[in-house]
JSON list of C-alpha atoms and ligand atoms in Angstrom, two decimals:
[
{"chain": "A", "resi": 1, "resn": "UNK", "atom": "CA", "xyz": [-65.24, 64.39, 18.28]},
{"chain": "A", "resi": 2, "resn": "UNK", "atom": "CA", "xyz": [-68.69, 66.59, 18.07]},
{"chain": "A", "resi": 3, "resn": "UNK", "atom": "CA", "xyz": [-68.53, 66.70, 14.06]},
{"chain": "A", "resi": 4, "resn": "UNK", "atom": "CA", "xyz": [-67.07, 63.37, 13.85]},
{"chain": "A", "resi": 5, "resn": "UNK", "atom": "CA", "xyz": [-70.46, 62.42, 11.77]},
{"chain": "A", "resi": 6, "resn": "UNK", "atom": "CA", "xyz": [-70.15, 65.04, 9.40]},
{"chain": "A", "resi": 7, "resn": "UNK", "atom": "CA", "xyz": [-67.80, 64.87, 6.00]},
{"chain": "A", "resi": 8, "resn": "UNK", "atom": "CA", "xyz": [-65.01, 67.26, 5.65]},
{"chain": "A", "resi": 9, "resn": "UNK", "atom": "CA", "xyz": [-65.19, 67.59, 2.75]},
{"chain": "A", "resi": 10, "resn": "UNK", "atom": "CA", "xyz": [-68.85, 68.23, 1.57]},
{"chain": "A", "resi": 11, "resn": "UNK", "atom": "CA", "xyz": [-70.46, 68.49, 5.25]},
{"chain": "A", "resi": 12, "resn": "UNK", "atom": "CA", "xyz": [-72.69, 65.89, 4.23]},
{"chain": "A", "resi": 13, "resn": "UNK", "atom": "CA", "xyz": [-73.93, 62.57, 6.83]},
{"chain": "A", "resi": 14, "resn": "UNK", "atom": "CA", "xyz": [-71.37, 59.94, 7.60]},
{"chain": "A", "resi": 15, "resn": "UNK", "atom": "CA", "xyz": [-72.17, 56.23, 8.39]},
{"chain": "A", "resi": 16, "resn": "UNK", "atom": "CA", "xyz": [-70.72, 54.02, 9.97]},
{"chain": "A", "resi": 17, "resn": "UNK", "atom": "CA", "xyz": [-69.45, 51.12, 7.53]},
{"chain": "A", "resi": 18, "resn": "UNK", "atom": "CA", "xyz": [-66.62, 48.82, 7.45]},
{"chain": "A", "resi": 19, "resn": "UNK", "atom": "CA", "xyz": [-64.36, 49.65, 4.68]},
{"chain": "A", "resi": 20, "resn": "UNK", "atom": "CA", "xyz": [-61.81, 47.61, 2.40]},
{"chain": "A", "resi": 21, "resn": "UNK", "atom": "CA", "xyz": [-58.39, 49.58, 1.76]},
{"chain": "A", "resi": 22, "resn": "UNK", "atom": "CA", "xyz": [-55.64, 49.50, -1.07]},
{"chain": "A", "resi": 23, "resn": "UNK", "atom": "CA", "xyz": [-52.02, 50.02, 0.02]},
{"chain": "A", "resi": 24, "resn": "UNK", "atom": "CA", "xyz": [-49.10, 49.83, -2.05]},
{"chain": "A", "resi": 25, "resn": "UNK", "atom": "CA", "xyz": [-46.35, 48.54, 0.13]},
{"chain": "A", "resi": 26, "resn": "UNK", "atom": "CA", "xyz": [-43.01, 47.83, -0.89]},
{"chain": "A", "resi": 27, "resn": "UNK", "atom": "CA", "xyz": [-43.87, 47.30, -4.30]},
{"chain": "A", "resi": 28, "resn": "UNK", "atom": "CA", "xyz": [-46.63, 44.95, -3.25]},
{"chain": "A", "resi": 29, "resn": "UNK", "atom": "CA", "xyz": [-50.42, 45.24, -2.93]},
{"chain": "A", "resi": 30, "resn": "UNK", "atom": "CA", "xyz": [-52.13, 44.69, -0.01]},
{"chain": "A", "resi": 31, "resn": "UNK", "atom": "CA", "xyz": [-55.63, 44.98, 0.52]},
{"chain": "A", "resi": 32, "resn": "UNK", "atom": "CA", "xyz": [-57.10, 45.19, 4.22]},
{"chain": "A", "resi": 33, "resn": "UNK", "atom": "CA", "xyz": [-60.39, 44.09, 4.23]},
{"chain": "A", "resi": 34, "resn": "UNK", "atom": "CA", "xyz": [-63.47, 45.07, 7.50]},
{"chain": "A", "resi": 35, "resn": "UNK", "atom": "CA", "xyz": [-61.57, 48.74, 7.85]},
{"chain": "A", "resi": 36, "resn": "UNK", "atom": "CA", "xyz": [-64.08, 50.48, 10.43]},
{"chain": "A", "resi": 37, "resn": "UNK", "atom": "CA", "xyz": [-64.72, 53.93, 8.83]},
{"chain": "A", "resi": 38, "resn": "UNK", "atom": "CA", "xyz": [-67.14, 56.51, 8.26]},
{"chain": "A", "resi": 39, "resn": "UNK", "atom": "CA", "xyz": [-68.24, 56.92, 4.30]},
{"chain": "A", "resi": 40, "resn": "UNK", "atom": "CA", "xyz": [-70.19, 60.27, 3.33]},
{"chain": "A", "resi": 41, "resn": "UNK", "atom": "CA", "xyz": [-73.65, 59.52, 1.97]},
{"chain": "A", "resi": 42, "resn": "UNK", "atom": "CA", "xyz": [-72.73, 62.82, -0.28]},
{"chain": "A", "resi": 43, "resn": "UNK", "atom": "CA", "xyz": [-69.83, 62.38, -1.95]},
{"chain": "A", "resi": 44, "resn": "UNK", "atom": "CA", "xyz": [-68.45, 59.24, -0.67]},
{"chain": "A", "resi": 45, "resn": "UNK", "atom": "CA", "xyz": [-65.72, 60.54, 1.33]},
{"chain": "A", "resi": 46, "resn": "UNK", "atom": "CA", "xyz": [-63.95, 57.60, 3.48]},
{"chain": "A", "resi": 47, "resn": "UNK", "atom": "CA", "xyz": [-62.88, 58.75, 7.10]},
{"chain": "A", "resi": 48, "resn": "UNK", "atom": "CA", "xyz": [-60.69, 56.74, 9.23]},
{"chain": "A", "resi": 49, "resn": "UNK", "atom": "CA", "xyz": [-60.12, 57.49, 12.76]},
{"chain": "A", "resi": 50, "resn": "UNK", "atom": "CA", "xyz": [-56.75, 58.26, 13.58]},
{"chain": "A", "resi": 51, "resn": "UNK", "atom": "CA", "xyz": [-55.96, 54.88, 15.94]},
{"chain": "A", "resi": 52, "resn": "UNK", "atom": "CA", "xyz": [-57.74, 52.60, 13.32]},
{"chain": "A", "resi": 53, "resn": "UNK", "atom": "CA", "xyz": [-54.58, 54.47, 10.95]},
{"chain": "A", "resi": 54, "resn": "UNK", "atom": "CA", "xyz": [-52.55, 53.73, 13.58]},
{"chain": "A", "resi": 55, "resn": "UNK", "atom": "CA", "xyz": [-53.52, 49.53, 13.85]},
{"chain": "A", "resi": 56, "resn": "UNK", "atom": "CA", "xyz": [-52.98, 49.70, 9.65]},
{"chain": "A", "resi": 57, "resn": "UNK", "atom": "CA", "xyz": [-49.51, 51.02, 10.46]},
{"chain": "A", "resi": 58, "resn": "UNK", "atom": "CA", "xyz": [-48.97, 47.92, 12.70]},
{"chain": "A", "resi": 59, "resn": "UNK", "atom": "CA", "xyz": [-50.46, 45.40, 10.28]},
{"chain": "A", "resi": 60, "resn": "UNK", "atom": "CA", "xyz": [-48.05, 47.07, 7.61]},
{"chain": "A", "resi": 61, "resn": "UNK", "atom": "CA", "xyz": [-44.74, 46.71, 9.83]},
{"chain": "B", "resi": 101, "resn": "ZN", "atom": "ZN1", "xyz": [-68.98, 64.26, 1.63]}
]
């Protein structure tokens, strides 16, 4: 959790933002909108924590 502000991908600074995601599910499109996330000032790298993936999974199913 120390790094958890820095992007994975280009080590840049994260923020905290809320999000809107695309899924394809079952053929159909659903977009979840207010996604809590991190988004890289740098390259605009998204990062979800790994329970917020877990409440998508829920919404999905
Ligand atoms: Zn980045």
């Amino acid at each position: 959790m120390n790094d958890a502000s820095i992007c994975p991908s280009s080590g840049g600074n994260l923020e905290d933002r809320s999000i809107q995601i695309d899924f394809r599910h079952q053929g159909r499109l659903i977009v979840v909108e207010g996604i809590p996330a991190q988004v890289c000032k740098d390259c605009g790298e998204q990062v979800v924590s790994a329970s917020t993936s877990k409440d998508i999974d829920a919404l999905l199913w």
